[in-house]
Short mmCIF file of C-alpha atoms and ligand atoms in Angstrom, two decimals:
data_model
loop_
_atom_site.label_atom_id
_atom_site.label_comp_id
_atom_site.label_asym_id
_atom_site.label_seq_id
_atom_site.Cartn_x
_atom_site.Cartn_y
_atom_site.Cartn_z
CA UNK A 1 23.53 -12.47 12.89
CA UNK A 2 19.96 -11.00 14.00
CA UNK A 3 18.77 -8.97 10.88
CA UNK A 4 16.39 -5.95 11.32
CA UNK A 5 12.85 -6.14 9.75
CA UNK A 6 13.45 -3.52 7.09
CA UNK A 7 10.20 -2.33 6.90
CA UNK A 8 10.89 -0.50 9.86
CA UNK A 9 13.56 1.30 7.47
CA UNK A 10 10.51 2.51 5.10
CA UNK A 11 8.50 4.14 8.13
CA UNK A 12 8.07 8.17 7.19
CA UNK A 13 9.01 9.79 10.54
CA UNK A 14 5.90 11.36 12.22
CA UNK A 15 6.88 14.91 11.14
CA UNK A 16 3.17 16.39 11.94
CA UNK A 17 3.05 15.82 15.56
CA UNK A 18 6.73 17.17 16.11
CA UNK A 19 6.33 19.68 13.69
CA UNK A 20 3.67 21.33 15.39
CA UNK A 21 5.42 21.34 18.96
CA UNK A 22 8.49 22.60 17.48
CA UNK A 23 6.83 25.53 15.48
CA UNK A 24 5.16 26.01 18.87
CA UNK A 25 8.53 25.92 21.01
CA UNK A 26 9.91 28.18 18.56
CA UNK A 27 7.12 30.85 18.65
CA UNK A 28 7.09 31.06 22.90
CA UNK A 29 11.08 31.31 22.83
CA UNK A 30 11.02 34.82 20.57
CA UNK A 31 7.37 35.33 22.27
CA UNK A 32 7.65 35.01 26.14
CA UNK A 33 5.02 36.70 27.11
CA UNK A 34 2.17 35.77 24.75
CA UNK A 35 -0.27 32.75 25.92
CA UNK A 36 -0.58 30.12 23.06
CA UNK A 37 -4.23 28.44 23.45
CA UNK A 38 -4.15 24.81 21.62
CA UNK A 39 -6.75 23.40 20.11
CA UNK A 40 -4.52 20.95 18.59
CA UNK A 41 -5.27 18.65 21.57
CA UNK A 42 -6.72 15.23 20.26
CA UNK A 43 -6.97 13.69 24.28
CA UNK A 44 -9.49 14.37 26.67
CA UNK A 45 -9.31 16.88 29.52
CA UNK A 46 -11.88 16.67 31.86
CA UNK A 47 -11.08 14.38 34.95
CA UNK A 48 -12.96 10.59 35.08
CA UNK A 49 -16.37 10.39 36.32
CA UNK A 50 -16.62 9.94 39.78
CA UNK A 51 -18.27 6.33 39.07
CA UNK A 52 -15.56 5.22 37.60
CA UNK A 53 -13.36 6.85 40.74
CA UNK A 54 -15.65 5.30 43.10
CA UNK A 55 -15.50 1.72 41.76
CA UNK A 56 -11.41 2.17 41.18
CA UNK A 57 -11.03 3.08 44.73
CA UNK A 58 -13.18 -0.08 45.68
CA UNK A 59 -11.19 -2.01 43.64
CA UNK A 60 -7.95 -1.62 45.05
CA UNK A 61 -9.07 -1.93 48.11
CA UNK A 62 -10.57 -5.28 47.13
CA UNK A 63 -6.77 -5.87 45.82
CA UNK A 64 -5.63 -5.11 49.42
CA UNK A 65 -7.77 -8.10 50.88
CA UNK A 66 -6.83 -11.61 50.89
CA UNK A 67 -10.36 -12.55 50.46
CA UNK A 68 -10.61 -10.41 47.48
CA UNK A 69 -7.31 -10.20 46.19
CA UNK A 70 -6.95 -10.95 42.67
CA UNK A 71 -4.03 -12.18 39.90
CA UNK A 72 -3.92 -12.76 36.82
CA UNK A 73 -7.66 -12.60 35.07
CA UNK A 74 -9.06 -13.81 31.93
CA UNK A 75 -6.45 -12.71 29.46
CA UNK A 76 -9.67 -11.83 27.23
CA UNK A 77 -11.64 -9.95 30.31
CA UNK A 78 -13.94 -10.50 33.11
CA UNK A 79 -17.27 -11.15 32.20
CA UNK A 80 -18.60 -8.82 34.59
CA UNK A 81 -17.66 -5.96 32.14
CA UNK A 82 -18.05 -8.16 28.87
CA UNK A 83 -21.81 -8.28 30.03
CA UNK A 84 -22.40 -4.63 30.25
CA UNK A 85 -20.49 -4.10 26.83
CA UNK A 86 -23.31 -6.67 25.28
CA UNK A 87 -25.96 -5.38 27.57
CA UNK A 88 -25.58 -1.97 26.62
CA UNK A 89 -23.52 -0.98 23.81
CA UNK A 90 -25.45 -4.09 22.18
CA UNK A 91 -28.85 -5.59 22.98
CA UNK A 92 -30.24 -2.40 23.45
CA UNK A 93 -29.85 -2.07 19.38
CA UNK A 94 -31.28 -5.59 18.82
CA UNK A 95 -27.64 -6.81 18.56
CA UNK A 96 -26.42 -10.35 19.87
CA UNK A 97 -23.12 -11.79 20.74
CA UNK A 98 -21.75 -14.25 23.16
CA UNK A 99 -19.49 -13.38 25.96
CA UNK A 100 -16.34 -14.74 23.86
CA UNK A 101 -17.34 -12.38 20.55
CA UNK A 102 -16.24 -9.28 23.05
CA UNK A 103 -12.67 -9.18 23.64
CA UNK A 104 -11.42 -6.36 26.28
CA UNK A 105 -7.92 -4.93 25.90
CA UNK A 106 -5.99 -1.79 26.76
CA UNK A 107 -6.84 0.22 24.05
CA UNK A 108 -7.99 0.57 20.46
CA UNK A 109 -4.63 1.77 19.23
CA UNK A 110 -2.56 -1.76 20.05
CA UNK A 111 -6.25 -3.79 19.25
CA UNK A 112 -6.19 -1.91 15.48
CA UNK A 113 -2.66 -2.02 15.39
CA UNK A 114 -1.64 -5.91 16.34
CA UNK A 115 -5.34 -6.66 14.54
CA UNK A 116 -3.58 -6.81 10.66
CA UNK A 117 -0.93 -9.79 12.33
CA UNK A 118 -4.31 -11.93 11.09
CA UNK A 119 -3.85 -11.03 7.65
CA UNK A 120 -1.20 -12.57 5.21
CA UNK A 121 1.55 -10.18 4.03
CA UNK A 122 -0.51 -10.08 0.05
CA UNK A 123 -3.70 -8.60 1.17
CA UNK A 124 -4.54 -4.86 -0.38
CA UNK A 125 -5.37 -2.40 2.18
CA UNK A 126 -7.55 0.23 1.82
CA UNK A 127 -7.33 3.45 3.98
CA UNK A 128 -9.54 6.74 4.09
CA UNK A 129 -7.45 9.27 3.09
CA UNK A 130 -6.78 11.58 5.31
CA UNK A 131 -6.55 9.22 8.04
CA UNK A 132 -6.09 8.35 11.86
CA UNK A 133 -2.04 7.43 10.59
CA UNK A 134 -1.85 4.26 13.00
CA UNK A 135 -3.54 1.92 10.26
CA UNK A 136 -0.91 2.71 7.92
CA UNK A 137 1.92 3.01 9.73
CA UNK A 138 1.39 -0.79 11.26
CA UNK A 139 0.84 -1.98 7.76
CA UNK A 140 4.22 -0.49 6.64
CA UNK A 141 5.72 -1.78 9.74
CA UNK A 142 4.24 -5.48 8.09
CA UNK A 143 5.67 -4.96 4.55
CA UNK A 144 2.11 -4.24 3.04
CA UNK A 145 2.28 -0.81 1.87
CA UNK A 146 5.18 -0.94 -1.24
CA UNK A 147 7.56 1.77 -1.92
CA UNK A 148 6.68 5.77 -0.60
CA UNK A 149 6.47 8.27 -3.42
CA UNK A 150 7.52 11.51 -1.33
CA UNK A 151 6.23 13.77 -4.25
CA UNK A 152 2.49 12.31 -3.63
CA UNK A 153 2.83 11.53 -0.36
CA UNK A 154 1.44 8.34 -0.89
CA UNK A 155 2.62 4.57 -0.36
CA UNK A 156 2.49 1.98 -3.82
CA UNK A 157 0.43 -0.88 -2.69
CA UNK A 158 -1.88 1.21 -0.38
CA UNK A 159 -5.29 1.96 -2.02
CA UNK A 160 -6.57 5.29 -0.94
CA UNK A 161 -9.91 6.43 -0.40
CA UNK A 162 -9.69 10.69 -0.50
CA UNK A 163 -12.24 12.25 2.22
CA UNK A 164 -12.71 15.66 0.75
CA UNK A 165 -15.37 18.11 0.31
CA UNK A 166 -16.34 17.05 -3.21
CA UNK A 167 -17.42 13.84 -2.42
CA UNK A 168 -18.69 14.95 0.68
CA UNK A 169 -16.66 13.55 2.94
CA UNK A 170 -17.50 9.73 1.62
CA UNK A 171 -14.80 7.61 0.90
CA UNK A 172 -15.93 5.74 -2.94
CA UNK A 173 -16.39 2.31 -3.46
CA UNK A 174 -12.56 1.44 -4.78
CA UNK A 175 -12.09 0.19 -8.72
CA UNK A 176 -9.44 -2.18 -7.61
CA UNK A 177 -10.44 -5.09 -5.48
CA UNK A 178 -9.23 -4.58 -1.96
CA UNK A 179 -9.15 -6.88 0.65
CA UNK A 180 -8.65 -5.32 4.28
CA UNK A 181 -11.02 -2.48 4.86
CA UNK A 182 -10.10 0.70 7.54
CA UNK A 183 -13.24 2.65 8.30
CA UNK A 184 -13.32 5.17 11.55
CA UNK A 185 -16.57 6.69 11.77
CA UNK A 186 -17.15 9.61 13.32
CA UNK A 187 -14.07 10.11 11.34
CA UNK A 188 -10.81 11.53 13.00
CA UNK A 189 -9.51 13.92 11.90
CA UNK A 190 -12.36 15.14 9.85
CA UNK A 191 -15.18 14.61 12.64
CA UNK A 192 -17.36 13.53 9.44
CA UNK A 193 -19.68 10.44 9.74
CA UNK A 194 -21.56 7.39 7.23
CA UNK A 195 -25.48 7.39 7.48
CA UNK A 196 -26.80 3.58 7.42
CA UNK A 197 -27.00 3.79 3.53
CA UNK A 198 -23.62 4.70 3.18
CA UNK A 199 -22.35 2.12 5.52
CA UNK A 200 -23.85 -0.69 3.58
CA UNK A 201 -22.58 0.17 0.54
CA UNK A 202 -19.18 -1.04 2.31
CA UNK A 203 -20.82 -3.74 4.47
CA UNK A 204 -22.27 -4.84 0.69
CA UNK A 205 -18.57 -4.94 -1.04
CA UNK A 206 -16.97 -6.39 1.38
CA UNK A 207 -19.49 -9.04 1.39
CA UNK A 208 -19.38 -9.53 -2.34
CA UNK A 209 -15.57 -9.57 -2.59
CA UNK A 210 -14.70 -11.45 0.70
CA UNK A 211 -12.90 -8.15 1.81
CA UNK A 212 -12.51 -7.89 5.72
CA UNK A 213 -13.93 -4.17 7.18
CA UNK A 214 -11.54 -2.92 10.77
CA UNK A 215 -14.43 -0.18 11.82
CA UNK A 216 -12.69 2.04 14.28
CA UNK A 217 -15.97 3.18 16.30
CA UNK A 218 -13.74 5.18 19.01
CA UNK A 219 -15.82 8.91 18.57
CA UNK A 220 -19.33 6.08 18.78
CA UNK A 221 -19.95 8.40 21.63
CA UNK A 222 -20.17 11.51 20.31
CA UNK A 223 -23.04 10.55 17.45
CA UNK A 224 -25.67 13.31 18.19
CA UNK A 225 -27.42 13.21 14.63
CA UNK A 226 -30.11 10.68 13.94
CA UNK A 227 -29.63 7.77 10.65
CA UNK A 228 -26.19 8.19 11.98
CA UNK A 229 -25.04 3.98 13.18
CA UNK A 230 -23.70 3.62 16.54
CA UNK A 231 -22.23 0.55 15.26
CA UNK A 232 -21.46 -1.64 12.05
CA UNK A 233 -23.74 -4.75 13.05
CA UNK A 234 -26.49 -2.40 12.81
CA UNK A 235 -25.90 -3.39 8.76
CA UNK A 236 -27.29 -6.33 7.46
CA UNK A 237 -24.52 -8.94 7.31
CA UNK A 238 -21.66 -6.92 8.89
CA UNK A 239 -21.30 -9.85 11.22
CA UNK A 240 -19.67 -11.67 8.63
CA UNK A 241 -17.36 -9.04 7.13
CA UNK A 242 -16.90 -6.51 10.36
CA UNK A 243 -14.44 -6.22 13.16
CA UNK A 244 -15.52 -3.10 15.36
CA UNK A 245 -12.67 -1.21 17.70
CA UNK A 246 -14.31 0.11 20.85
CA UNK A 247 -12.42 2.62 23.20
CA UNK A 248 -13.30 3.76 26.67
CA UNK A 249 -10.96 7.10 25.60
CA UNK A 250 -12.62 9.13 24.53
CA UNK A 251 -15.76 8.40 25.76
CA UNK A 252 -15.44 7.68 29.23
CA UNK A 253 -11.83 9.93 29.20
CA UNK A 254 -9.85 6.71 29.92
CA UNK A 255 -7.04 7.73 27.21
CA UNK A 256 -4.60 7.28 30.33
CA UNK A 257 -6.60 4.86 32.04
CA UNK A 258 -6.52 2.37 29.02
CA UNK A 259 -9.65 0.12 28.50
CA UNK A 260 -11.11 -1.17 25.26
CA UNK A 261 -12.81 -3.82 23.26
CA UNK A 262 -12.68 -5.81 20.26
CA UNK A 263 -15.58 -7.46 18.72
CA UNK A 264 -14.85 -10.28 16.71
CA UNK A 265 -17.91 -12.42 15.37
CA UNK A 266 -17.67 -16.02 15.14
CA UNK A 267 -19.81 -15.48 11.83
CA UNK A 268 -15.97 -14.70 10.11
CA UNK A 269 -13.73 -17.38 8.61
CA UNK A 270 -10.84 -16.94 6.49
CA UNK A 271 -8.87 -18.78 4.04
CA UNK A 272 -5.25 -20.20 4.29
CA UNK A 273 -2.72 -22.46 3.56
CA UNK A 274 -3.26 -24.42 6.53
CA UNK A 275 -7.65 -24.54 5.38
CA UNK A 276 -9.96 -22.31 7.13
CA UNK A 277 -9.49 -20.10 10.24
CA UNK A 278 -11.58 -18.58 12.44
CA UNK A 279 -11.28 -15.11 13.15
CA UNK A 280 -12.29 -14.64 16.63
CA UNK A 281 -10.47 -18.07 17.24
CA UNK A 282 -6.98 -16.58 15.98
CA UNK A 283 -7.48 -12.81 17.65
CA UNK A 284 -8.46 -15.10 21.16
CA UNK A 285 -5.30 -17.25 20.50
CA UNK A 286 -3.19 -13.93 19.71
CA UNK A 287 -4.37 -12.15 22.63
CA UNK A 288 -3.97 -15.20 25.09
CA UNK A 289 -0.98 -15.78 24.16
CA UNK A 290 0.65 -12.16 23.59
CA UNK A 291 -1.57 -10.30 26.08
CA UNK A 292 -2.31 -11.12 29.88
CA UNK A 293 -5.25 -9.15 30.42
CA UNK A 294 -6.54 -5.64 31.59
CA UNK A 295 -5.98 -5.25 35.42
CA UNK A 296 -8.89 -6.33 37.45
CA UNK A 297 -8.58 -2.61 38.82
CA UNK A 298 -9.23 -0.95 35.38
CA UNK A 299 -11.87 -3.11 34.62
CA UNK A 300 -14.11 -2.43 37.50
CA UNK A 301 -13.94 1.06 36.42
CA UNK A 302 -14.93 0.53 33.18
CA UNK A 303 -17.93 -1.26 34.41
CA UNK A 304 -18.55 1.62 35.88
CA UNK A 305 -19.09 3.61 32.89
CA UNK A 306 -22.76 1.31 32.25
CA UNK A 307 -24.09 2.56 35.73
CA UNK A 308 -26.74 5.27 35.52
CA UNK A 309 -24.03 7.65 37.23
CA UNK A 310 -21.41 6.40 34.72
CA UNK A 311 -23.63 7.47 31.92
CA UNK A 312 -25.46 10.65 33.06
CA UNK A 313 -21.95 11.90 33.97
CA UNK A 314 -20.12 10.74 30.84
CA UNK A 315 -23.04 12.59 28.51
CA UNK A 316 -22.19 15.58 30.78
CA UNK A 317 -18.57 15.39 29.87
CA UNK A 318 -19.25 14.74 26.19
CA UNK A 319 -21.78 18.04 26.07
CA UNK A 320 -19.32 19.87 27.70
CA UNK A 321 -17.18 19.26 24.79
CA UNK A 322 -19.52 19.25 21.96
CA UNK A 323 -20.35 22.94 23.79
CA UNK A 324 -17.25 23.66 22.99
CA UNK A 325 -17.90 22.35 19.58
CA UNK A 326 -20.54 24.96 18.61
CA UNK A 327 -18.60 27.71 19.90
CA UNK A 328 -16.26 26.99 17.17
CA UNK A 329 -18.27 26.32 14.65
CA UNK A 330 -20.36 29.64 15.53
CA UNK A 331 -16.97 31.41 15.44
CA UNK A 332 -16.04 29.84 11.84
CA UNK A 333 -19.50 31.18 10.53
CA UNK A 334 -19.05 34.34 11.49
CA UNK A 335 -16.10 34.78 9.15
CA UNK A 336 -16.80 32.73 6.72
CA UNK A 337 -14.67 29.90 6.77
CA UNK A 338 -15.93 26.56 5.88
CA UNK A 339 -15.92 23.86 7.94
CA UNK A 340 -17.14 19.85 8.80
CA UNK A 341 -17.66 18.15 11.37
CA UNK A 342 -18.25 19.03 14.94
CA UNK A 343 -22.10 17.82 15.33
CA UNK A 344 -21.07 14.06 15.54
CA UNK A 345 -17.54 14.15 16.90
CA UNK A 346 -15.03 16.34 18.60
CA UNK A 347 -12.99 17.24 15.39
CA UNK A 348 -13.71 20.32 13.57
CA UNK A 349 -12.25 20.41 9.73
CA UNK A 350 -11.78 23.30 8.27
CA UNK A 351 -11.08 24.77 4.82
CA UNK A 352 -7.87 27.13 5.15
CA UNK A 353 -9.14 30.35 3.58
CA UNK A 354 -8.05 31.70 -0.10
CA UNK A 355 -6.65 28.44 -0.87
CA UNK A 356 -3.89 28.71 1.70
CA UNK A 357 -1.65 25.70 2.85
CA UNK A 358 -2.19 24.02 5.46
CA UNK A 359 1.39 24.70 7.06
CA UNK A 360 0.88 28.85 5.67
CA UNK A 361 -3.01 28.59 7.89
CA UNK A 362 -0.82 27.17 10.73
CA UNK A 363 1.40 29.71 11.22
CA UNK A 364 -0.73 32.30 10.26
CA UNK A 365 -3.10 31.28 13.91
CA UNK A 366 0.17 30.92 15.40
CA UNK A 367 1.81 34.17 14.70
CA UNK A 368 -1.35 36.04 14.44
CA UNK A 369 -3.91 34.86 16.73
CA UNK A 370 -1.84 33.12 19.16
CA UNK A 371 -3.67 29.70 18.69
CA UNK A 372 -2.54 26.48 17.22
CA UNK A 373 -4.46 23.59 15.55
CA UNK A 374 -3.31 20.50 13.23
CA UNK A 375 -2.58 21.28 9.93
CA UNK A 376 -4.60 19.24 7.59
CA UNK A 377 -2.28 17.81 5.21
CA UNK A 378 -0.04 15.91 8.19
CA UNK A 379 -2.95 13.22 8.12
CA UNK A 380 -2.64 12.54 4.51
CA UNK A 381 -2.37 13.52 0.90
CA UNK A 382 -6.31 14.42 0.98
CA UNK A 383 -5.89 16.65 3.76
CA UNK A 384 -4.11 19.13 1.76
CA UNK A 385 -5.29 23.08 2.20
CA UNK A 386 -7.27 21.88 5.54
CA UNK A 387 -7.08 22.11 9.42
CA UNK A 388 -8.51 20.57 12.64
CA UNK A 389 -9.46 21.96 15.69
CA UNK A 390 -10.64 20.02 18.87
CA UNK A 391 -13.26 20.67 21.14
CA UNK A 392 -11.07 18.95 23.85
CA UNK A 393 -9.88 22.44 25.03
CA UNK A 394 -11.48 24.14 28.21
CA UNK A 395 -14.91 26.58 27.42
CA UNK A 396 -12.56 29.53 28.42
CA UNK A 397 -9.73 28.64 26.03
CA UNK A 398 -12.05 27.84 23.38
CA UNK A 399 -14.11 31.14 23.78
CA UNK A 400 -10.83 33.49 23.62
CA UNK A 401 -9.29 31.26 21.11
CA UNK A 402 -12.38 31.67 18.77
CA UNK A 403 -12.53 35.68 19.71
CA UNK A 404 -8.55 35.93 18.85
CA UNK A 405 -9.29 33.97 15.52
CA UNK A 406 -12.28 36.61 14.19
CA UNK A 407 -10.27 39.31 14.76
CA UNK A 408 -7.58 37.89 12.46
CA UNK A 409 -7.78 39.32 8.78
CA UNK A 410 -7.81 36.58 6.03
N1 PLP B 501 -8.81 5.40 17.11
C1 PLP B 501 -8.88 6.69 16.78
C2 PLP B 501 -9.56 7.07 15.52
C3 PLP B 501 -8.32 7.67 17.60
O1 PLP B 501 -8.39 8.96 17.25
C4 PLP B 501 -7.66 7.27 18.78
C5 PLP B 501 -7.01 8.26 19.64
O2 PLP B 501 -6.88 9.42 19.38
C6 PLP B 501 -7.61 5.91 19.09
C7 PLP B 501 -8.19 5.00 18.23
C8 PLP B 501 -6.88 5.43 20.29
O3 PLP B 501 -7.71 4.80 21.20
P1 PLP B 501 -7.12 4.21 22.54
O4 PLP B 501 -6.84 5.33 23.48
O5 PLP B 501 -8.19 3.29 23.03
O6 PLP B 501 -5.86 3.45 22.21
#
């Protein structure tokens, strides 16, 4: 008899995401005529760069040749892209690694997800709270997280690091040990980010305790701010602690495209019962054997991205949405609502005004303004009484959105 893993069982359905569209569907059904402007969108809008469009169309017709044709590739990428990544994502910060340290995948969200298969089933996880929920949810799905408490929100064997104003935003240094680290900076959903000092404070503990940091880096991008690290190893000794996440997403707007990389030092062995393991030895034997590569296709493109048209026309896309991020935050000012976020990353956090909900703010820009955004508290127990917005929308959508929100009275 084939038995179920049960931890599937204990998964909290995503209510936020669904919530949201049905609160949405509901409004336009007794509302026909009224135009609902989201700024709820967390994916890119603008269309790829045309270097990237130019080498895709090259590449399949290199696929169309015999003398070019290829199958399957390196399961762990072709080092034509590998070499840019190093080149420059990494050398150009004084940062080394080998070709086999960089391993290219389809995205950040399966890399961060399948990642914690490394880990034995006893290791305490530690999560920013609120939180990007795929880090938890994959940990619940691999019997880590305990029993849900439904009146907290919060899982048993999950440590929790609250984001929130009072402590600016910085997740504290946990009393009890922990030994798998998540850390996304810039942060969704709260678009805040770590300076060097903080991030070594966590490079330091994890050090110390033989803890293991997954740094999600997909917003690296969108860093404007100086002191701000573009990436972990830029901390002394993060090579033996740190796993970064690297996404082509949101940076490059590959989020249906799909093209990403891991970075796994060699620096980082673990104990087990079978003696020590390598790190990057076990995620290159996972991925060979569980993965079969990125298509030859989707690589080229993301080549692409390191060309000096790649790049001048990527920044373009990014300031066109970090435009879009200062017309919010100029719009916020105005009336007095306070906010994070939205110099370093495309997510704008905001307070709800007079200590509303964030489910009572929601509907209120719904009903009111015509304009929907995430509530706060869907990404965690910390996130209660907040909101995002996203600077993903188009200029026009965000301007009239931001002129229907200061006319609303709060
Ligand atoms: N990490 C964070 C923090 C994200 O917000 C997202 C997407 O929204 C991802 C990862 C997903 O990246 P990818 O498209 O490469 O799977």
């Amino acid at each position: 008899m084939a038995i179920a893993n049960s931890n599937y069982g204990k998964l909290q359905t995503s209510y936020l995401f669904s919530e949201v569209s049905k609160r949405i569907r509901t409004f336009k059904v007794s509302h026909p005529n009224v135009n609902v402007i989201s700024l709820g969108i967390g994916d890119v809008t603008l269309p790829l760069p045309s270097a990237v469009i130019t080498a895709l169309h090259k590449s399949v017709d290199e696929m169309g040749d015999i003398t070019t044709f290829r199958g399957y590739g390196p399961e762990t990428g072709y080092e034509f892209l590998i070499n840019e990544i190093i080149v420059n994502d990494y050398n150009s910060k004084g940062i080394y690694f080998a070709t086999d340290e960089i391993i290219i995948s389809d995205g950040t969200n399966c890399d961060i997800s399948n990642f914690q298969e490394l880990f034995d089933r006893d290791n305490i996880v530690a999560i920013t709270d609120p939180v990007y929920p795929v880090y938890l949810d994959t940990n619940v799905m691999a019997g880590r997280s305990g029993i849900y408490n439904s009146s907290t929100g919060k899982w048993s064997d999950i440590v929790y690091l609250p984001c929130t104003r009072e402590n600016k935003f910085i997740p504290e240094i946990p009393k009890k040990k922990v030994d798998l680290i998540y850390l996304c900076f810039p942060n969704n959903p709260t678009g805040t980010v770590l300076n060097r000092e903080e991030l070594k404070k966590w490079v330091d503990y994890a050090i110390e305790n033989n803890s293991i940091i997954l740094y999600d880096s997909a917003y690296e991008a969108y860093i404007a701010e100086e002191n701000i690290p573009h990436s972990i190893y830029e901390i002394e000794g993060a090579k033996n602690v740190a796993v970064e996440f690297k996404s082509f997403s949101k940076s490059a707007g590959f989020t249906g495209t799909r093209c990403a990389y891991t970075v796994v030092p060699k620096e980082i062995n673990l104990d087990s019962d079978s003696g020590k393991l390598n790190l990057n030895d076990m995620w290159s034997r996972r991925q060979t054997t569980k993965f079969n590569g990125v298509p030859y296709i989707i690589q080229r493109a993301a080549a692409a991205v390191y060309t000096n048209a790649g790049k001048k026309q990527i920044k373009d896309n990014i300031d066109y949405y970090m435009e879009n991020a200062k017309i919010i935050i100029s719009a916020l000012d105005s009336i007095g609502i306070e906010h994070y976020g939205g110099i370093n990353a495309p997510y704008i956090w905001l307070r709800a005004p007079n200590d509303m909900e964030s489910w009572d703010f929601f509907d209120k820009l719904l009903l009111e303004a015509n304009v929907a955004g995430t509530p706060g508290i869907g990404f965690g127990p910390s996130g209660k009484g907040y909101f995002r917005l996203t600077a993903f929308a188009s200029h026009e959508n965000t301007i009239e959105a931001m002129s229907r929100i200061k006319k609303l009275k709060l």
